[in-house]
mmCIF file of C-alpha atoms in Angstrom:
data_model
loop_
_atom_site.group_PDB
_atom_site.id
_atom_site.type_symbol
_atom_site.label_atom_id
_atom_site.label_comp_id
_atom_site.label_asym_id
_atom_site.label_seq_id
_atom_site.Cartn_x
_atom_site.Cartn_y
_atom_site.Cartn_z
ATOM 1 C CA MET A 1 13.571 10.543 6.323
ATOM 2 C CA LEU A 2 12.529 13.566 4.816
ATOM 3 C CA LEU A 3 10.707 14.471 1.152
ATOM 4 C CA GLU A 4 12.492 18.264 0.689
ATOM 5 C CA ASN A 5 10.990 18.922 -2.519
ATOM 6 C CA LEU A 6 8.176 17.636 -5.324
ATOM 7 C CA SER A 7 8.137 17.999 -9.201
ATOM 8 C CA LEU A 8 5.682 17.330 -11.688
ATOM 9 C CA LEU A 9 4.950 17.033 -15.181
ATOM 10 C CA PHE A 10 1.901 15.953 -16.427
ATOM 11 C CA PHE A 11 0.604 14.070 -13.527
ATOM 12 C CA LYS A 12 -3.151 13.598 -13.268
ATOM 13 C CA ASN A 13 -4.498 17.207 -13.373
ATOM 14 C CA TYR A 14 -1.051 18.820 -13.265
ATOM 15 C CA ASP A 15 0.635 20.608 -16.268
ATOM 16 C CA ASP A 16 3.468 21.843 -13.840
ATOM 17 C CA ALA A 17 4.465 21.751 -10.110
ATOM 18 C CA ASN A 18 6.971 22.378 -7.942
ATOM 19 C CA ILE A 19 7.080 22.117 -4.457
ATOM 20 C CA SER A 20 9.366 22.424 -1.240
ATOM 21 C CA PHE A 21 8.171 20.989 2.169
ATOM 22 C CA SER A 22 8.504 21.716 5.549
ATOM 23 C CA PRO A 23 10.326 19.402 7.501
ATOM 24 C CA HIS A 24 7.209 18.324 9.550
ATOM 25 C CA ILE A 25 3.646 18.768 8.914
ATOM 26 C CA ASN A 26 2.594 20.130 5.299
ATOM 27 C CA CYS A 27 -1.204 20.854 4.642
ATOM 28 C CA PHE A 28 -2.857 20.752 1.217
ATOM 29 C CA ILE A 29 -6.120 22.778 1.308
ATOM 30 C CA GLY A 30 -8.158 22.838 -1.341
ATOM 31 C CA ASP A 31 -11.813 22.404 -2.921
ATOM 32 C CA ASN A 32 -12.766 18.856 -3.461
ATOM 33 C CA GLY A 33 -11.397 17.828 -7.049
ATOM 34 C CA SER A 34 -9.231 20.577 -6.785
ATOM 35 C CA GLY A 35 -5.644 17.629 -6.651
ATOM 36 C CA LYS A 36 -5.179 17.920 -3.259
ATOM 37 C CA THR A 37 -4.936 13.693 -3.155
ATOM 38 C CA ASN A 38 -3.308 13.964 -6.434
ATOM 39 C CA LEU A 39 -0.253 15.673 -4.725
ATOM 40 C CA LEU A 40 -1.003 12.515 -1.902
ATOM 41 C CA ASP A 41 -0.808 10.029 -4.888
ATOM 42 C CA ALA A 42 2.222 11.386 -6.192
ATOM 43 C CA ILE A 43 4.320 11.278 -3.107
ATOM 44 C CA HIS A 44 3.399 7.154 -3.157
ATOM 45 C CA TYR A 45 3.960 7.437 -6.409
ATOM 46 C CA LEU A 46 7.771 7.700 -5.934
ATOM 47 C CA SER A 47 7.815 5.590 -2.434
ATOM 48 C CA MET A 48 6.042 2.675 -4.199
ATOM 49 C CA THR A 49 6.484 3.338 -8.562
ATOM 50 C CA ARG A 50 2.272 2.891 -8.503
ATOM 51 C CA SER A 51 -0.502 4.815 -7.426
ATOM 52 C CA ALA A 52 -2.477 4.356 -4.784
ATOM 53 C CA PHE A 53 -5.297 4.475 -6.373
ATOM 54 C CA ASN A 54 -5.093 3.562 -9.772
ATOM 55 C CA SER A 55 -4.299 0.438 -10.834
ATOM 56 C CA SER A 56 -2.922 1.366 -14.415
ATOM 57 C CA ASP A 57 0.219 3.556 -14.989
ATOM 58 C CA ALA A 58 -1.583 5.171 -18.080
ATOM 59 C CA LEU A 59 -3.982 7.099 -16.198
ATOM 60 C CA ASN A 60 -1.804 8.993 -14.430
ATOM 61 C CA ILE A 61 -1.067 11.022 -17.375
ATOM 62 C CA LYS A 62 -2.796 14.226 -17.994
ATOM 63 C CA GLN A 63 -5.935 14.279 -20.251
ATOM 64 C CA GLY A 64 -4.689 15.130 -23.621
ATOM 65 C CA GLY A 65 -1.097 14.306 -22.233
ATOM 66 C CA GLU A 66 1.971 11.904 -23.726
ATOM 67 C CA TYR A 67 3.772 11.419 -20.276
ATOM 68 C CA PHE A 68 4.311 11.964 -17.449
ATOM 69 C CA MET A 69 7.316 12.606 -14.544
ATOM 70 C CA VAL A 70 7.033 12.595 -11.040
ATOM 71 C CA LYS A 71 10.484 13.740 -9.310
ATOM 72 C CA GLY A 72 11.021 14.283 -5.499
ATOM 73 C CA ARG A 73 14.477 14.624 -3.248
ATOM 74 C CA PHE A 74 14.844 12.650 -0.141
ATOM 75 C CA LYS A 75 17.042 13.123 2.978
ATOM 76 C CA ILE A 76 18.247 10.091 5.082
ATOM 77 C CA ASP A 77 20.687 11.400 7.851
ATOM 78 C CA ASP A 78 22.540 13.550 5.972
ATOM 79 C CA GLU A 79 22.448 12.075 2.413
ATOM 80 C CA LYS A 80 20.141 13.216 -0.561
ATOM 81 C CA HIS A 81 18.481 10.521 -2.646
ATOM 82 C CA THR A 82 16.876 11.904 -6.358
ATOM 83 C CA VAL A 83 14.252 9.741 -7.466
ATOM 84 C CA THR A 84 12.493 9.967 -11.036
ATOM 85 C CA CYS A 85 9.204 8.578 -11.907
ATOM 86 C CA SER A 86 8.162 8.725 -15.378
ATOM 87 C CA LEU A 87 6.019 7.059 -18.323
ATOM 88 C CA LYS A 88 5.678 7.677 -22.117
ATOM 89 C CA GLN A 89 2.419 6.734 -23.633
ATOM 90 C CA GLY A 90 2.954 2.901 -24.955
ATOM 91 C CA GLN A 91 6.130 2.732 -22.877
ATOM 92 C CA LYS A 92 7.507 1.101 -20.408
ATOM 93 C CA LYS A 93 7.622 3.202 -16.573
ATOM 94 C CA THR A 94 11.621 4.365 -15.506
ATOM 95 C CA VAL A 95 12.196 4.993 -11.897
ATOM 96 C CA LEU A 96 15.770 6.172 -11.701
ATOM 97 C CA HIS A 97 17.511 6.734 -8.538
ATOM 98 C CA ASN A 98 20.255 10.103 -8.363
ATOM 99 C CA LYS A 99 19.737 9.603 -12.568
ATOM 100 C CA VAL A 100 20.501 5.687 -12.920
ATOM 101 C CA ALA A 101 17.851 2.889 -13.879
ATOM 102 C CA TYR A 102 17.398 0.143 -11.053
ATOM 103 C CA GLU A 103 17.937 -2.941 -12.610
ATOM 104 C CA LYS A 104 15.273 -4.672 -11.381
ATOM 105 C CA MET A 105 12.165 -2.288 -10.481
ATOM 106 C CA SER A 106 11.701 -4.285 -6.796
ATOM 107 C CA ASP A 107 14.992 -3.135 -5.747
ATOM 108 C CA HIS A 108 13.632 0.389 -5.177
ATOM 109 C CA ILE A 109 10.470 -1.106 -2.930
ATOM 110 C CA GLY A 110 10.706 -0.375 0.858
ATOM 111 C CA ARG A 111 14.145 2.551 0.718
ATOM 112 C CA PHE A 112 11.576 4.972 0.861
ATOM 113 C CA PRO A 113 8.689 4.233 3.075
ATOM 114 C CA VAL A 114 5.471 5.804 3.118
ATOM 115 C CA VAL A 115 2.211 5.145 5.051
ATOM 116 C CA LEU A 116 -1.229 6.855 3.414
ATOM 117 C CA ILE A 117 -4.656 6.780 5.698
ATOM 118 C CA SER A 118 -7.538 7.143 3.461
ATOM 119 C CA PRO A 119 -11.165 7.479 3.057
ATOM 120 C CA TYR A 120 -10.733 4.128 1.711
ATOM 121 C CA ASP A 121 -9.141 2.153 3.735
ATOM 122 C CA THR A 122 -12.424 0.845 4.969
ATOM 123 C CA ASP A 123 -12.631 -1.305 1.423
ATOM 124 C CA LEU A 124 -9.664 -3.542 3.559
ATOM 125 C CA ILE A 125 -12.870 -4.521 5.391
ATOM 126 C CA ARG A 126 -15.793 -4.485 2.700
ATOM 127 C CA GLU A 127 -14.120 -5.875 0.272
ATOM 128 C CA GLY A 128 -12.516 -9.080 -0.996
ATOM 129 C CA SER A 129 -9.565 -11.167 -0.069
ATOM 130 C CA GLU A 130 -7.880 -9.530 -3.207
ATOM 131 C CA GLU A 131 -7.560 -6.199 -0.946
ATOM 132 C CA ARG A 132 -5.975 -7.735 1.783
ATOM 133 C CA ARG A 133 -3.555 -9.692 0.491
ATOM 134 C CA LYS A 134 -2.958 -6.526 -1.867
ATOM 135 C CA TYR A 135 -1.995 -4.691 1.521
ATOM 136 C CA PHE A 136 -0.451 -7.150 3.655
ATOM 137 C CA ASP A 137 1.589 -8.117 0.453
ATOM 138 C CA SER A 138 2.823 -4.594 -0.438
ATOM 139 C CA LEU A 139 3.276 -3.742 3.411
ATOM 140 C CA ILE A 140 5.604 -7.290 4.211
ATOM 141 C CA SER A 141 7.645 -6.375 0.493
ATOM 142 C CA GLN A 142 8.528 -3.173 2.077
ATOM 143 C CA LEU A 143 10.455 -4.820 4.626
ATOM 144 C CA ASN A 144 11.526 -8.313 3.351
ATOM 145 C CA HIS A 145 12.985 -7.877 -0.264
ATOM 146 C CA THR A 146 13.279 -11.731 -0.204
ATOM 147 C CA TYR A 147 9.254 -12.172 0.130
ATOM 148 C CA LEU A 148 9.220 -9.627 -2.721
ATOM 149 C CA GLU A 149 10.980 -11.712 -5.585
ATOM 150 C CA GLN A 150 9.736 -14.801 -4.310
ATOM 151 C CA LEU A 151 5.986 -12.998 -4.715
ATOM 152 C CA ILE A 152 6.878 -11.602 -7.771
ATOM 153 C CA GLN A 153 8.032 -15.284 -9.149
ATOM 154 C CA TYR A 154 5.126 -17.037 -7.722
ATOM 155 C CA ASN A 155 3.002 -14.740 -9.697
ATOM 156 C CA TYR A 156 4.859 -15.205 -12.273
ATOM 157 C CA ILE A 157 4.336 -19.368 -13.015
ATOM 158 C CA LEU A 158 0.962 -19.065 -11.662
ATOM 159 C CA LYS A 159 0.398 -16.508 -14.749
ATOM 160 C CA GLN A 160 2.043 -19.471 -17.032
ATOM 161 C CA ARG A 161 0.232 -22.340 -15.270
ATOM 162 C CA ASN A 162 -3.454 -20.324 -15.419
ATOM 163 C CA SER A 163 -2.124 -20.047 -19.496
ATOM 164 C CA LEU A 164 -1.477 -23.166 -19.842
ATOM 165 C CA LEU A 165 -4.854 -24.400 -18.124
ATOM 166 C CA LYS A 166 -6.552 -22.221 -20.661
ATOM 167 C CA GLN A 167 -4.663 -23.532 -23.717
ATOM 168 C CA PHE A 168 -5.076 -27.089 -22.800
ATOM 169 C CA ALA A 169 -8.757 -25.899 -23.029
ATOM 170 C CA GLU A 170 -8.496 -24.390 -26.233
ATOM 171 C CA ARG A 171 -6.547 -27.026 -28.105
ATOM 172 C CA ARG A 172 -8.415 -29.599 -26.447
ATOM 173 C CA TYR A 173 -5.204 -32.308 -25.166
ATOM 174 C CA PHE A 174 -3.787 -32.155 -22.037
ATOM 175 C CA ASP A 175 0.113 -32.546 -20.629
ATOM 176 C CA ARG A 176 0.390 -33.726 -17.207
ATOM 177 C CA ASP A 177 4.936 -33.728 -17.384
ATOM 178 C CA PHE A 178 4.412 -29.781 -18.429
ATOM 179 C CA LEU A 179 1.980 -29.010 -15.619
ATOM 180 C CA HIS A 180 3.457 -31.287 -12.988
ATOM 181 C CA ILE A 181 7.080 -29.045 -13.636
ATOM 182 C CA LEU A 182 5.130 -25.756 -12.985
ATOM 183 C CA ASN A 183 3.766 -27.614 -10.066
ATOM 184 C CA GLU A 184 7.678 -28.173 -8.678
ATOM 185 C CA GLN A 185 8.435 -24.421 -9.411
ATOM 186 C CA LEU A 186 5.118 -23.178 -7.378
ATOM 187 C CA VAL A 187 5.279 -25.905 -4.556
ATOM 188 C CA PRO A 188 8.676 -24.116 -2.271
ATOM 189 C CA LEU A 189 7.689 -20.710 -3.201
ATOM 190 C CA GLY A 190 3.847 -20.708 -2.190
ATOM 191 C CA GLU A 191 4.895 -22.676 1.172
ATOM 192 C CA GLN A 192 7.403 -19.965 1.718
ATOM 193 C CA LEU A 193 5.208 -17.043 1.270
ATOM 194 C CA ALA A 194 2.841 -18.871 3.660
ATOM 195 C CA GLN A 195 5.413 -18.926 6.127
ATOM 196 C CA GLU A 196 6.093 -15.290 6.280
ATOM 197 C CA ARG A 197 2.564 -14.170 6.136
ATOM 198 C CA MET A 198 2.098 -16.022 9.578
ATOM 199 C CA ALA A 199 5.216 -14.987 10.696
ATOM 200 C CA PHE A 200 4.903 -11.233 9.543
ATOM 201 C CA LEU A 201 1.650 -11.755 11.897
ATOM 202 C CA GLU A 202 2.924 -12.809 15.236
ATOM 203 C CA THR A 203 5.506 -9.387 15.336
ATOM 204 C CA PHE A 204 2.137 -7.107 14.066
ATOM 205 C CA VAL A 205 -0.864 -8.190 15.546
ATOM 206 C CA PRO A 206 0.243 -6.990 19.260
ATOM 207 C CA VAL A 207 1.646 -3.734 17.642
ATOM 208 C CA PHE A 208 -2.098 -3.752 16.569
ATOM 209 C CA GLN A 209 -4.053 -4.536 18.978
ATOM 210 C CA LYS A 210 -1.990 -1.765 21.390
ATOM 211 C CA HIS A 211 -2.984 1.274 18.364
ATOM 212 C CA TYR A 212 -6.769 -0.036 18.500
ATOM 213 C CA ARG A 213 -7.048 0.000 22.204
ATOM 214 C CA HIS A 214 -5.381 3.613 22.034
ATOM 215 C CA ILE A 215 -7.581 4.915 19.041
ATOM 216 C CA SER A 216 -10.898 3.614 19.931
ATOM 217 C CA ASP A 217 -10.992 3.759 24.222
ATOM 218 C CA SER A 218 -13.064 0.714 23.710
ATOM 219 C CA HIS A 219 -12.676 -3.148 25.112
ATOM 220 C CA GLU A 220 -13.793 -5.100 22.514
ATOM 221 C CA ALA A 221 -11.050 -7.625 21.766
ATOM 222 C CA VAL A 222 -9.782 -7.371 17.950
ATOM 223 C CA THR A 223 -7.125 -9.578 16.179
ATOM 224 C CA LEU A 224 -6.366 -10.645 12.743
ATOM 225 C CA THR A 225 -5.708 -13.976 11.304
ATOM 226 C CA TYR A 226 -4.040 -15.947 8.426
ATOM 227 C CA LYS A 227 -6.424 -18.142 6.808
ATOM 228 C CA SER A 228 -4.362 -20.457 4.545
ATOM 229 C CA GLN A 229 -4.738 -23.397 3.058
ATOM 230 C CA LEU A 230 -1.170 -24.322 3.021
ATOM 231 C CA PRO A 231 0.123 -24.441 6.577
ATOM 232 C CA GLY A 232 0.052 -28.030 8.247
ATOM 233 C CA ALA A 233 -1.147 -29.532 4.151
ATOM 234 C CA ASN A 234 1.382 -30.911 1.218
ATOM 235 C CA PHE A 235 0.730 -28.365 -1.423
ATOM 236 C CA ALA A 236 1.959 -30.364 -3.487
ATOM 237 C CA GLN A 237 -0.944 -32.842 -3.158
ATOM 238 C CA LEU A 238 -3.308 -30.198 -3.137
ATOM 239 C CA LEU A 239 -2.177 -28.895 -6.195
ATOM 240 C CA GLU A 240 -2.743 -32.594 -7.940
ATOM 241 C CA GLN A 241 -6.171 -33.502 -6.008
ATOM 242 C CA ALA A 242 -7.578 -29.846 -7.845
ATOM 243 C CA GLU A 243 -6.429 -30.554 -10.994
ATOM 244 C CA GLN A 244 -9.144 -31.612 -12.521
ATOM 245 C CA LYS A 245 -11.434 -29.052 -11.194
ATOM 246 C CA ASP A 246 -8.098 -25.983 -12.379
ATOM 247 C CA ARG A 247 -9.047 -28.029 -15.812
ATOM 248 C CA ALA A 248 -12.505 -27.610 -16.060
ATOM 249 C CA LEU A 249 -12.188 -24.179 -14.589
ATOM 250 C CA GLN A 250 -8.763 -23.038 -16.617
ATOM 251 C CA ARG A 251 -7.102 -21.945 -13.522
ATOM 252 C CA THR A 252 -5.392 -22.217 -10.159
ATOM 253 C CA THR A 253 -7.795 -22.727 -7.545
ATOM 254 C CA VAL A 254 -5.632 -23.605 -4.707
ATOM 255 C CA GLY A 255 -2.553 -21.690 -3.590
ATOM 256 C CA THR A 256 -1.234 -18.432 -1.355
ATOM 257 C CA HIS A 257 -2.978 -16.426 -4.165
ATOM 258 C CA LYS A 258 -6.356 -17.587 -2.682
ATOM 259 C CA ASP A 259 -5.138 -16.661 0.803
ATOM 260 C CA ASP A 260 -6.719 -14.346 3.046
ATOM 261 C CA PHE A 261 -6.616 -12.292 6.268
ATOM 262 C CA VAL A 262 -9.479 -12.497 8.680
ATOM 263 C CA PHE A 263 -10.584 -9.425 10.407
ATOM 264 C CA LEU A 264 -12.333 -10.173 13.898
ATOM 265 C CA MET A 265 -13.609 -8.486 16.538
ATOM 266 C CA ASP A 266 -14.579 -10.500 19.642
ATOM 267 C CA ASP A 267 -14.300 -13.615 17.545
ATOM 268 C CA ASN A 268 -16.474 -12.279 14.764
ATOM 269 C CA PRO A 269 -16.325 -10.949 11.541
ATOM 270 C CA VAL A 270 -15.822 -6.911 11.418
ATOM 271 C CA LYS A 271 -17.393 -6.543 8.287
ATOM 272 C CA HIS A 272 -20.542 -7.787 9.516
ATOM 273 C CA PHE A 273 -20.724 -7.334 13.101
ATOM 274 C CA GLY A 274 -18.177 -3.481 13.437
ATOM 275 C CA SER A 275 -19.767 -0.737 13.413
ATOM 276 C CA GLN A 276 -18.854 1.873 11.475
ATOM 277 C CA GLY A 277 -16.796 3.477 13.982
ATOM 278 C CA GLN A 278 -15.262 0.423 14.959
ATOM 279 C CA GLN A 279 -14.722 -0.064 11.145
ATOM 280 C CA LYS A 280 -12.962 3.119 11.091
ATOM 281 C CA SER A 281 -11.111 2.592 14.110
ATOM 282 C CA TYR A 282 -9.829 -0.905 12.670
ATOM 283 C CA VAL A 283 -8.335 -0.005 9.814
ATOM 284 C CA ILE A 284 -6.228 3.218 11.364
ATOM 285 C CA ALA A 285 -4.979 0.704 14.287
ATOM 286 C CA LEU A 286 -3.927 -1.688 10.743
ATOM 287 C CA LYS A 287 -2.013 1.985 9.124
ATOM 288 C CA LEU A 288 -0.624 2.945 12.970
ATOM 289 C CA ALA A 289 0.966 -0.981 13.413
ATOM 290 C CA HIS A 290 1.962 -0.244 9.229
ATOM 291 C CA PHE A 291 3.707 2.397 10.454
ATOM 292 C CA GLU A 292 5.303 1.318 13.789
ATOM 293 C CA VAL A 293 6.549 -1.536 12.721
ATOM 294 C CA MET A 294 8.134 -0.307 9.427
ATOM 295 C CA SER A 295 9.730 2.609 11.553
ATOM 296 C CA GLU A 296 11.522 -0.072 13.846
ATOM 297 C CA ARG A 297 12.041 -2.179 10.973
ATOM 298 C CA GLN A 298 13.733 0.684 8.581
ATOM 299 C CA HIS A 299 15.524 2.662 11.410
ATOM 300 C CA HIS A 300 13.545 5.959 10.516
ATOM 301 C CA LYS A 301 10.132 6.789 10.050
ATOM 302 C CA PRO A 302 7.644 6.192 6.826
ATOM 303 C CA LEU A 303 6.377 9.369 5.012
ATOM 304 C CA LEU A 304 2.488 9.838 7.007
ATOM 305 C CA LEU A 305 -0.059 10.845 4.235
ATOM 306 C CA LEU A 306 -3.565 11.164 5.805
ATOM 307 C CA ASP A 307 -6.422 12.056 3.342
ATOM 308 C CA ASP A 308 -9.279 14.263 3.967
ATOM 309 C CA ILE A 309 -9.282 12.741 7.500
ATOM 310 C CA PHE A 310 -10.448 15.840 9.051
ATOM 311 C CA ASP A 311 -14.123 15.147 7.524
ATOM 312 C CA ARG A 312 -14.373 11.482 7.333
ATOM 313 C CA LEU A 313 -13.252 11.388 11.174
ATOM 314 C CA ASP A 314 -14.949 12.205 14.121
ATOM 315 C CA GLU A 315 -13.539 14.309 17.131
ATOM 316 C CA LYS A 316 -12.383 12.038 19.207
ATOM 317 C CA ARG A 317 -10.167 9.917 16.571
ATOM 318 C CA ILE A 318 -8.696 13.371 14.992
ATOM 319 C CA THR A 319 -7.972 13.952 18.682
ATOM 320 C CA LYS A 320 -6.398 10.625 19.112
ATOM 321 C CA LEU A 321 -3.900 11.177 15.866
ATOM 322 C CA MET A 322 -3.512 14.639 16.876
ATOM 323 C CA GLN A 323 -1.781 13.781 20.257
ATOM 324 C CA MET A 324 0.347 11.426 18.337
ATOM 325 C CA VAL A 325 1.740 14.292 16.260
ATOM 326 C CA ALA A 326 1.989 16.168 19.835
ATOM 327 C CA ALA A 327 4.572 13.574 20.890
ATOM 328 C CA HIS A 328 6.352 13.439 17.346
ATOM 329 C CA THR A 329 5.389 9.442 16.976
ATOM 330 C CA PHE A 330 5.721 10.286 13.330
ATOM 331 C CA GLY A 331 8.111 11.961 11.448
ATOM 332 C CA GLN A 332 7.166 14.310 7.834
ATOM 333 C CA ILE A 333 3.266 14.217 7.247
ATOM 334 C CA PHE A 334 1.277 15.417 5.141
ATOM 335 C CA LEU A 335 -2.517 16.116 5.071
ATOM 336 C CA THR A 336 -5.406 17.439 2.435
ATOM 337 C CA ASP A 337 -8.115 19.160 4.336
ATOM 338 C CA THR A 338 -11.288 21.424 2.425
ATOM 339 C CA HIS A 339 -10.984 24.106 4.886
ATOM 340 C CA LEU A 340 -8.241 26.417 6.061
ATOM 341 C CA GLU A 341 -9.564 27.271 9.389
ATOM 342 C CA ARG A 342 -10.354 24.016 10.670
ATOM 343 C CA THR A 343 -6.952 22.957 9.554
ATOM 344 C CA ASP A 344 -5.468 25.569 11.857
ATOM 345 C CA LYS A 345 -7.351 25.072 14.876
ATOM 346 C CA ILE A 346 -6.736 21.561 14.829
ATOM 347 C CA LEU A 347 -2.995 21.741 14.689
ATOM 348 C CA GLU A 348 -2.737 25.028 16.720
ATOM 349 C CA ASN A 349 0.017 24.348 18.580
ATOM 350 C CA LEU A 350 1.474 21.383 17.412
ATOM 351 C CA SER A 351 4.367 22.734 15.679
ATOM 352 C CA GLU A 352 6.395 25.060 14.764
ATOM 353 C CA GLN A 353 7.502 23.975 11.459
ATOM 354 C CA ILE A 354 3.721 24.095 9.673
ATOM 355 C CA ARG A 355 3.584 24.633 6.042
ATOM 356 C CA ARG A 356 0.095 24.960 3.889
ATOM 357 C CA PHE A 357 -0.494 25.207 0.762
ATOM 358 C CA GLU A 358 -3.599 26.235 -1.446
ATOM 359 C CA VAL A 359 -4.275 23.876 -4.296
ATOM 360 C CA LYS A 360 -6.671 25.353 -6.548
ATOM 361 C CA GLU A 361 -7.813 23.488 -10.284
ATOM 362 C CA GLY A 362 -4.304 21.695 -10.751
ATOM 363 C CA THR A 363 -1.995 24.324 -8.693
ATOM 364 C CA VAL A 364 -0.234 24.755 -5.826
ATOM 365 C CA LYS A 365 0.962 27.278 -4.290
ATOM 366 C CA VAL A 366 2.227 28.297 -0.669
ATOM 367 C CA ILE A 367 -0.485 30.090 1.393
ATOM 368 C CA GLY A 368 1.400 33.010 3.557
#
């Protein structure tokens, strides 16, 4: 799979940009704050219909603007696909595939996969369980459309249930029958999501462990486990047992939305016992496993986005990644850096298909 070109209108710090890409390596070079990462985020948006960094779509509109548009042309085998994402202030965003709007936005997820390796990846280790659930839900959703539909439905019913619990408290009444109706809808979805997460880790963990050994050259044993109340338990019964607590807190306190993915090194939490270097190796191995599993399931390689890795990683880890580039492990690559000389030195002899772009204050142009 290739992204042949990218067009932007009023996206983040860009008024207007039109870029044609190399089929192999594309380098965005510029000072910090110039807009390099925003170009990676635009590519991410085309794939996932959302920013990798902003939770609100409206934050992607350039300051003072009324709308944004991101447009890209993909090539898979011999077929061309044009994807357009846009948002006007106060309106719903639109996503078009070959000028036709999707009936459901979720139908787009997984069609044009992307993997982003970013300095913020260690947040997966440092932050709470919500970050890890989001990451794995996004990954599994790109591979399994049924899982995505179940997740959307689960979150919708969960929102209704939480709203009802709040309503009970505000209006000082309780309708157990109504609550049970929502429970009956929530239970099978929660159980299916938990089963899918466990099944996914069975195939994912060995691939992750292989990449950790390669990237780190170390002998500590790493793994990740799924921590959930559901497997082996009766979800309906758990909801009934938590009813009083849920009413007091005005939210649902049991279910797959409370689960976690536990990152371990020698049976200890990586968050507390892993060095900074070990934590970086851990999340890079996660992303490389993400890439490999996605490639195998989708039968084409995702786009790989590398944000400021030459600044943030030590020489050993950079060398390992570049060896994988040289071995054509990856397909099309997009990377950012602040120094052209450093980029050229690291990429020397890796490919004849390298295109370099100068990024400066929201403008982008080809170098050379």
